[in-house]
PDB file of C-alpha atoms in Angstrom:
ATOM      1  CA  MET B  56     165.515  -5.573 164.799  1.00 39.00           C
ATOM      2  CA  PHE B  57     163.831  -3.085 161.897  1.00 44.00           C
ATOM      3  CA  CYS B  58     162.155  -6.036 159.151  1.00 45.00           C
ATOM      4  CA  LEU B  59     161.794  -4.312 156.078  1.00 45.00           C
ATOM      5  CA  HIS B  60     159.709  -6.685 154.361  1.00 49.00           C
ATOM      6  CA  CYS B  61     157.145  -6.281 157.703  1.00 52.00           C
ATOM      7  CA  THR B  62     156.798  -3.294 156.123  1.00 58.00           C
ATOM      8  CA  LEU B  63     156.692  -3.440 152.235  1.00 66.00           C
ATOM      9  CA  PHE B  64     154.926  -6.508 151.097  1.00 66.00           C
ATOM     10  CA  PRO B  65     151.602  -4.940 153.225  1.00 70.00           C
ATOM     11  CA  GLY B  66     152.089  -1.734 151.113  1.00 69.00           C
ATOM     12  CA  LEU B  67     153.013  -3.804 147.836  1.00 73.00           C
ATOM     13  CA  LYS B  68     149.713  -6.254 148.251  1.00 75.00           C
ATOM     14  CA  THR B  69     147.676  -2.829 148.944  1.00 75.00           C
ATOM     15  CA  PHE B  70     148.659  -1.189 145.916  1.00 72.00           C
ATOM     16  CA  LEU B  71     148.383  -4.185 143.594  1.00 77.00           C
ATOM     17  CA  SER B  72     144.523  -4.923 144.845  1.00 78.00           C
ATOM     18  CA  HIS B  73     143.908  -1.144 144.113  1.00 79.00           C
ATOM     19  CA  HIS B  74     140.384  -1.924 145.701  1.00 83.00           C
ATOM     20  CA  CYS B  75     138.206   1.276 145.504  1.00 86.00           C
ATOM     21  CA  TYR B  76     135.626   2.336 147.984  1.00 87.00           C
ATOM     22  CA  GLU B  77     132.264   4.028 146.698  1.00 91.00           C
ATOM     23  CA  GLY B  78     130.618   6.644 148.507  1.00 92.00           C
ATOM     24  CA  THR B  79     129.493  10.343 149.037  1.00 94.00           C
ATOM     25  CA  VAL B  80     131.345  12.222 150.548  1.00 95.00           C
ATOM     26  CA  SER B  81     129.512  16.041 152.451  1.00 96.00           C
ATOM     27  CA  PHE B  82     132.351  18.765 153.760  1.00 96.00           C
ATOM     28  CA  LEU B  83     132.034  22.675 154.322  1.00 94.00           C
ATOM     29  CA  PRO B  84     134.719  24.531 153.004  1.00 92.00           C
ATOM     30  CA  ALA B  85     136.791  26.704 156.031  1.00 88.00           C
ATOM     31  CA  GLN B  86     136.153  30.020 154.220  1.00 83.00           C
ATOM     32  CA  HIS B  87     137.052  31.604 157.311  1.00 77.00           C
ATOM     33  CA  THR B  88     140.726  30.239 156.916  1.00 80.00           C
ATOM     34  CA  VAL B  89     143.558  32.513 154.930  1.00 79.00           C
ATOM     35  CA  GLY B  90     145.182  30.733 151.935  1.00 82.00           C
ATOM     36  CA  SER B  91     144.137  27.071 150.493  1.00 88.00           C
ATOM     37  CA  PRO B  92     146.050  24.122 150.259  1.00 91.00           C
ATOM     38  CA  ARG B  93     148.363  24.971 147.078  1.00 91.00           C
ATOM     39  CA  ASP B  94     149.337  27.940 147.929  1.00 89.00           C
ATOM     40  CA  ARG B  95     152.903  26.353 149.109  1.00 86.00           C
ATOM     41  CA  LYS B  96     152.531  28.504 152.519  1.00 88.00           C
ATOM     42  CA  PRO B  97     154.376  26.137 155.561  1.00 88.00           C
ATOM     43  CA  CYS B  98     153.000  26.628 158.741  1.00 87.00           C
ATOM     44  CA  ARG B  99     156.067  28.255 160.932  1.00 83.00           C
ATOM     45  CA  ALA B 100     156.483  28.951 164.013  1.00 79.00           C
ATOM     46  CA  GLY B 101     154.471  32.192 164.964  1.00 80.00           C
ATOM     47  CA  CYS B 102     152.444  31.461 160.926  1.00 84.00           C
ATOM     48  CA  PHE B 103     150.931  34.354 160.095  1.00 84.00           C
ATOM     49  CA  VAL B 104     148.131  32.248 158.314  1.00 84.00           C
ATOM     50  CA  CYS B 105     147.043  30.846 161.650  1.00 84.00           C
ATOM     51  CA  ARG B 106     146.796  33.438 163.508  1.00 83.00           C
ATOM     52  CA  GLN B 107     144.508  35.413 160.605  1.00 83.00           C
ATOM     53  CA  SER B 108     142.537  32.687 160.456  1.00 80.00           C
ATOM     54  CA  ARG B 109     141.813  32.194 164.840  1.00 78.00           C
ATOM     55  CA  GLN B 110     140.871  36.110 164.620  1.00 79.00           C
ATOM     56  CA  GLN B 111     138.073  35.271 161.270  1.00 78.00           C
ATOM     57  CA  LEU B 112     136.908  32.482 163.224  1.00 75.00           C
ATOM     58  CA  GLU B 113     136.404  34.512 166.414  1.00 77.00           C
ATOM     59  CA  GLU B 114     134.577  37.241 165.072  1.00 77.00           C
ATOM     60  CA  GLU B 115     132.379  34.504 163.432  1.00 72.00           C
ATOM     61  CA  GLN B 116     131.553  33.391 166.185  1.00 71.00           C
ATOM     62  CA  LYS B 117     130.716  36.635 168.075  1.00 74.00           C
ATOM     63  CA  LYS B 118     128.004  36.896 164.854  1.00 70.00           C
ATOM     64  CA  ALA B 119     126.702  33.397 165.787  1.00 68.00           C
ATOM     65  CA  LEU B 120     126.470  34.574 169.429  1.00 71.00           C
ATOM     66  CA  TYR B 121     124.624  38.061 169.304  1.00 70.00           C
ATOM     67  CA  GLY B 122     122.235  35.618 166.593  1.00 64.00           C
ATOM     68  CA  LEU B 123     123.336  37.548 163.813  1.00 58.00           C
ATOM     69  CA  GLU B 124     123.938  34.411 161.753  1.00 56.00           C
ATOM     70  CA  ALA B 125     124.796  31.118 162.062  1.00 53.00           C
ATOM     71  CA  ALA B 126     127.671  30.121 159.591  1.00 51.00           C
ATOM     72  CA  GLU B 127     126.966  27.065 159.016  1.00 55.00           C
ATOM     73  CA  ASP B 128     123.203  27.983 158.406  1.00 54.00           C
ATOM     74  CA  VAL B 129     124.495  30.415 155.742  1.00 61.00           C
ATOM     75  CA  GLU B 130     127.259  28.399 154.207  1.00 69.00           C
ATOM     76  CA  GLU B 131     126.461  25.037 152.059  1.00 85.00           C
ATOM     77  CA  TRP B 132     127.923  21.993 152.054  1.00 92.00           C
ATOM     78  CA  GLN B 133     129.688  20.720 148.970  1.00 94.00           C
ATOM     79  CA  VAL B 134     128.996  17.187 147.819  1.00 96.00           C
ATOM     80  CA  VAL B 135     131.517  14.817 145.818  1.00 96.00           C
ATOM     81  CA  CYS B 136     130.766  11.459 144.589  1.00 95.00           C
ATOM     82  CA  GLY B 137     131.734   8.654 143.017  1.00 94.00           C
ATOM     83  CA  LYS B 138     134.741   5.856 143.375  1.00 94.00           C
ATOM     84  CA  PHE B 139     137.789   6.807 145.794  1.00 94.00           C
ATOM     85  CA  LEU B 140     141.269   4.678 145.583  1.00 92.00           C
ATOM     86  CA  ALA B 141     142.371   7.047 149.041  1.00 91.00           C
ATOM     87  CA  ILE B 142     140.202   9.624 150.961  1.00 94.00           C
ATOM     88  CA  ASN B 143     142.814  11.628 153.492  1.00 94.00           C
ATOM     89  CA  ALA B 144     142.470  14.472 156.051  1.00 94.00           C
ATOM     90  CA  THR B 145     145.457  16.111 157.444  1.00 93.00           C
ATOM     91  CA  ASN B 146     145.916  18.972 159.129  1.00 90.00           C
ATOM     92  CA  MET B 147     149.916  19.464 159.823  1.00 90.00           C
ATOM     93  CA  SER B 148     151.775  18.635 156.533  1.00 91.00           C
ATOM     94  CA  CYS B 149     152.967  15.143 157.572  1.00 90.00           C
ATOM     95  CA  ALA B 150     156.018  15.658 156.592  1.00 90.00           C
ATOM     96  CA  CYS B 151     158.347  12.574 157.193  1.00 88.00           C
ATOM     97  CA  ARG B 152     162.175  11.263 155.751  1.00 88.00           C
ATOM     98  CA  ARG B 153     160.273   9.533 152.823  1.00 87.00           C
ATOM     99  CA  SER B 154     158.244  12.422 152.256  1.00 90.00           C
ATOM    100  CA  PRO B 155     159.971  15.613 152.569  1.00 90.00           C
ATOM    101  CA  ARG B 156     157.074  17.896 151.661  1.00 91.00           C
ATOM    102  CA  GLY B 157     154.182  15.829 153.884  1.00 92.00           C
ATOM    103  CA  LEU B 158     150.369  14.764 152.532  1.00 93.00           C
ATOM    104  CA  SER B 159     149.896  18.277 152.390  1.00 94.00           C
ATOM    105  CA  PRO B 160     152.865  20.230 152.426  1.00 93.00           C
ATOM    106  CA  ALA B 161     150.575  23.808 153.274  1.00 92.00           C
ATOM    107  CA  ALA B 162     148.450  22.154 155.734  1.00 92.00           C
ATOM    108  CA  HIS B 163     148.454  24.691 159.164  1.00 90.00           C
ATOM    109  CA  LEU B 164     148.017  23.111 162.731  1.00 87.00           C
ATOM    110  CA  GLY B 165     146.137  26.134 164.096  1.00 85.00           C
ATOM    111  CA  ASP B 166     143.655  27.464 161.627  1.00 86.00           C
ATOM    112  CA  GLY B 167     140.456  25.394 162.439  1.00 86.00           C
ATOM    113  CA  SER B 168     140.960  23.511 159.448  1.00 90.00           C
ATOM    114  CA  SER B 169     142.073  20.412 157.820  1.00 93.00           C
ATOM    115  CA  ASP B 170     142.954  19.416 153.881  1.00 95.00           C
ATOM    116  CA  LEU B 171     140.653  16.732 152.487  1.00 96.00           C
ATOM    117  CA  ILE B 172     142.296  14.764 150.365  1.00 96.00           C
ATOM    118  CA  LEU B 173     140.329  12.657 147.396  1.00 96.00           C
ATOM    119  CA  ILE B 174     141.838  10.447 145.148  1.00 95.00           C
ATOM    120  CA  ARG B 175     139.511   8.873 142.896  1.00 95.00           C
ATOM    121  CA  LYS B 176     139.596   5.601 141.076  1.00 94.00           C
ATOM    122  CA  CYS B 177     142.963   5.483 138.479  1.00 94.00           C
ATOM    123  CA  SER B 178     144.813   3.224 137.049  1.00 93.00           C
ATOM    124  CA  ARG B 179     148.057   1.845 139.148  1.00 92.00           C
ATOM    125  CA  PHE B 180     150.549   3.782 136.685  1.00 94.00           C
ATOM    126  CA  ASN B 181     148.344   7.018 137.518  1.00 94.00           C
ATOM    127  CA  PHE B 182     148.211   5.720 141.451  1.00 93.00           C
ATOM    128  CA  LEU B 183     152.323   5.400 141.617  1.00 92.00           C
ATOM    129  CA  ARG B 184     152.787   8.399 139.864  1.00 94.00           C
ATOM    130  CA  PHE B 185     150.741  10.273 142.576  1.00 94.00           C
ATOM    131  CA  LEU B 186     152.458   7.916 145.331  1.00 92.00           C
ATOM    132  CA  ILE B 187     155.906   9.016 143.678  1.00 92.00           C
ATOM    133  CA  ARG B 188     155.078  12.619 143.411  1.00 93.00           C
ATOM    134  CA  HIS B 189     155.434  13.083 147.713  1.00 92.00           C
ATOM    135  CA  THR B 190     159.212  11.887 147.542  1.00 92.00           C
ATOM    136  CA  ASN B 191     160.571  14.895 145.450  1.00 90.00           C
ATOM    137  CA  GLN B 192     159.553  18.649 145.074  1.00 88.00           C
ATOM    138  CA  GLN B 193     156.421  18.759 142.603  1.00 91.00           C
ATOM    139  CA  ASP B 194     152.673  19.383 143.477  1.00 92.00           C
ATOM    140  CA  GLN B 195     151.089  16.019 143.867  1.00 93.00           C
ATOM    141  CA  PHE B 196     147.367  17.928 144.018  1.00 95.00           C
ATOM    142  CA  ASP B 197     148.561  18.282 140.039  1.00 94.00           C
ATOM    143  CA  PHE B 198     146.407  15.558 138.593  1.00 96.00           C
ATOM    144  CA  THR B 199     143.583  15.227 137.322  1.00 95.00           C
ATOM    145  CA  PHE B 200     141.810  12.335 139.196  1.00 96.00           C
ATOM    146  CA  VAL B 201     143.012  14.162 142.867  1.00 96.00           C
ATOM    147  CA  GLU B 202     141.160  16.825 144.296  1.00 96.00           C
ATOM    148  CA  VAL B 203     142.086  18.481 147.978  1.00 96.00           C
ATOM    149  CA  TYR B 204     139.692  21.513 149.635  1.00 96.00           C
ATOM    150  CA  ARG B 205     140.103  22.890 152.684  1.00 95.00           C
ATOM    151  CA  VAL B 206     137.388  22.236 154.872  1.00 95.00           C
ATOM    152  CA  LYS B 207     136.322  22.879 158.314  1.00 91.00           C
ATOM    153  CA  LYS B 208     133.729  19.530 158.667  1.00 94.00           C
ATOM    154  CA  PHE B 209     132.760  16.718 156.521  1.00 95.00           C
ATOM    155  CA  GLN B 210     131.311  13.393 156.453  1.00 94.00           C
ATOM    156  CA  PHE B 211     131.542  10.423 154.262  1.00 94.00           C
ATOM    157  CA  THR B 212     128.857   8.124 153.548  1.00 92.00           C
ATOM    158  CA  SER B 213     130.459   4.233 152.396  1.00 87.00           C
ATOM    159  CA  LYS B 214     127.711   3.311 149.263  1.00 81.00           C
ATOM    160  CA  HIS B 215     126.442   0.333 151.380  1.00 69.00           C
ATOM    161  CA  VAL B 216     124.966   2.409 154.055  1.00 64.00           C
ATOM    162  CA  GLU B 217     122.872   4.421 151.269  1.00 61.00           C
ATOM    163  CA  ASP B 218     122.029   0.872 149.434  1.00 61.00           C
ATOM    164  CA  GLU B 219     121.265  -0.482 153.021  1.00 58.00           C
ATOM    165  CA  ASP B 220     119.002   2.338 152.907  1.00 56.00           C
ATOM    166  CA  SER B 221     116.973   1.730 150.360  1.00 57.00           C
ATOM    167  CA  ASP B 222     117.054  -1.752 150.537  1.00 53.00           C
ATOM    168  CA  LEU B 223     114.861  -1.854 153.349  1.00 48.00           C
ATOM    169  CA  LYS B 224     112.532   0.828 151.900  1.00 51.00           C
ATOM    170  CA  GLU B 225     111.944  -1.638 149.095  1.00 53.00           C
ATOM    171  CA  GLY B 226     112.019  -4.987 151.146  1.00 51.00           C
ATOM    172  CA  GLY B 227     114.466  -6.994 151.169  1.00 45.00           C
ATOM    173  CA  LYS B 228     117.448  -6.286 147.875  1.00 42.00           C
ATOM    174  CA  LYS B 229     120.177  -7.861 147.595  1.00 42.00           C
ATOM    175  CA  ARG B 230     123.209  -6.236 149.295  1.00 39.00           C
ATOM    176  CA  PHE B 231     126.621  -6.351 147.269  1.00 36.00           C
ATOM    177  CA  GLY B 232     130.145  -5.377 148.085  1.00 40.00           C
ATOM    178  CA  HIS B 233     131.480  -1.634 147.176  1.00 47.00           C
ATOM    179  CA  ILE B 234     135.212  -3.850 146.053  1.00 46.00           C
ATOM    180  CA  CYS B 235     133.287  -5.832 143.067  1.00 45.00           C
ATOM    181  CA  SER B 236     129.712  -3.890 142.737  1.00 46.00           C
ATOM    182  CA  SER B 237     130.015  -3.106 139.258  1.00 48.00           C
ATOM    183  CA  HIS B 238     129.398  -6.627 138.813  1.00 48.00           C
ATOM    184  CA  PRO B 239     125.857  -7.560 138.687  1.00 46.00           C
ATOM    185  CA  SER B 240     126.325 -11.249 138.879  1.00 45.00           C
ATOM    186  CA  CYS B 241     128.667 -11.108 142.071  1.00 46.00           C
ATOM    187  CA  CYS B 242     126.770 -12.279 145.117  1.00 47.00           C
ATOM    188  CA  CYS B 243     129.439 -12.242 147.803  1.00 47.00           C
ATOM    189  CA  ALA B 244     129.404 -10.659 151.357  1.00 49.00           C
ATOM    190  CA  VAL B 245     129.746  -7.639 151.866  1.00 51.00           C
ATOM    191  CA  SER B 246     133.199  -6.147 152.596  1.00 56.00           C
ATOM    192  CA  ASN B 247     133.689  -3.334 154.614  1.00 66.00           C
ATOM    193  CA  SER B 248     137.004  -1.310 155.118  1.00 73.00           C
ATOM    194  CA  SER B 249     138.305   1.092 157.782  1.00 81.00           C
ATOM    195  CA  TRP B 250     139.740   4.380 159.116  1.00 86.00           C
ATOM    196  CA  ASN B 251     143.038   4.816 160.406  1.00 86.00           C
ATOM    197  CA  CYS B 252     143.266   7.946 162.786  1.00 86.00           C
ATOM    198  CA  ASP B 253     146.654   8.529 163.860  1.00 83.00           C
ATOM    199  CA  GLY B 254     147.336   5.093 164.294  1.00 83.00           C
ATOM    200  CA  GLU B 255     143.873   3.908 165.496  1.00 87.00           C
ATOM    201  CA  VAL B 256     141.536   1.967 163.496  1.00 87.00           C
ATOM    202  CA  LEU B 257     137.938   2.975 163.585  1.00 86.00           C
ATOM    203  CA  HIS B 258     135.960   0.060 161.915  1.00 85.00           C
ATOM    204  CA  SER B 259     132.705   2.187 160.641  1.00 83.00           C
ATOM    205  CA  PRO B 260     133.353   2.874 157.418  1.00 82.00           C
ATOM    206  CA  ALA B 261     130.533   6.215 158.251  1.00 86.00           C
ATOM    207  CA  ILE B 262     132.161   9.053 159.282  1.00 89.00           C
ATOM    208  CA  GLU B 263     131.432  12.694 160.755  1.00 92.00           C
ATOM    209  CA  VAL B 264     134.955  14.931 162.025  1.00 92.00           C
ATOM    210  CA  ARG B 265     134.778  18.324 162.878  1.00 91.00           C
ATOM    211  CA  PHE B 266     138.054  20.461 163.657  1.00 89.00           C
ATOM    212  CA  HIS B 267     138.276  23.102 166.147  1.00 84.00           C
ATOM    213  CA  CYS B 268     140.617  25.761 166.338  1.00 82.00           C
ATOM    214  CA  GLN B 269     143.099  25.941 168.300  1.00 80.00           C
ATOM    215  CA  LEU B 270     141.411  24.652 171.486  1.00 78.00           C
ATOM    216  CA  VAL B 271     144.530  22.758 173.038  1.00 77.00           C
ATOM    217  CA  ARG B 272     147.893  24.648 173.830  1.00 73.00           C
ATOM    218  CA  LEU B 273     151.002  22.607 171.986  1.00 68.00           C
ATOM    219  CA  PHE B 274     154.469  23.587 173.391  1.00 67.00           C
ATOM    220  CA  ALA B 275     156.550  22.173 171.103  1.00 63.00           C
ATOM    221  CA  ARG B 276     159.751  22.424 168.623  1.00 61.00           C
ATOM    222  CA  GLY B 277     160.482  21.663 165.170  1.00 58.00           C
ATOM    223  CA  ILE B 278     158.380  23.480 163.106  1.00 60.00           C
ATOM    224  CA  GLU B 279     160.487  26.369 163.074  1.00 59.00           C
ATOM    225  CA  GLU B 280     161.848  28.085 159.213  1.00 59.00           C
ATOM    226  CA  ASN B 281     165.237  25.971 158.137  1.00 52.00           C
ATOM    227  CA  LEU B 282     167.029  28.569 157.095  1.00 49.00           C
ATOM    228  CA  ASN B 283     169.467  26.396 155.327  1.00 50.00           C
ATOM    229  CA  VAL B 284     166.306  25.131 152.975  1.00 46.00           C
ATOM    230  CA  GLU B 285     165.680  27.632 149.877  1.00 47.00           C
ATOM    231  CA  THR B 286     161.635  29.011 149.756  1.00 46.00           C
ATOM    232  CA  ILE B 287     160.380  27.568 146.542  1.00 43.00           C
TER     233      ILE B 287
END
């Protein structure tokens, strides 16, 4: 038996709490891929983007194998700091009945990358506007507080960890939780969030994720082009 309030109430509680998480996101852009997160080119059977991206990646790996260049040494890490309401990474659109186009409509399953979506701290009203965009055909990335990048590797370091490192060096400085870090008088206990990785909870706030290109051969149905749906 499906209990509607069992899913609605926790979601409403999370939305009203409006917690933000302060930290640093570092990532390597996926330069071997074809396209971008906002090019409106969905991943389908026989996807051109996935095929071309794999060919370019194989060329990079051959160069690295023969010592011509190491891709990660040449490429520069990009760093984004601040307070985030959400940090999402998806290597497929994650479309469903409630969100027909998904979290990232142009994400590709086999190009060796992920779409990294950063939602910076904003008002509840603007965050609600962002969520509603997932239910229609409008671009959910078209907000000033939303950033999306196509990456092949990323790291997140909570401000807690950064503060702890600096506290150890400075010798026993008092630490504050990231949810109320803007209030100097707050002496509450340190509170960390957790990551949801495809339904599995990862309790460590610091995380490092790397994406590989087509390591697993997938046999599936359901990603074919739907001829009844008009292409926008």
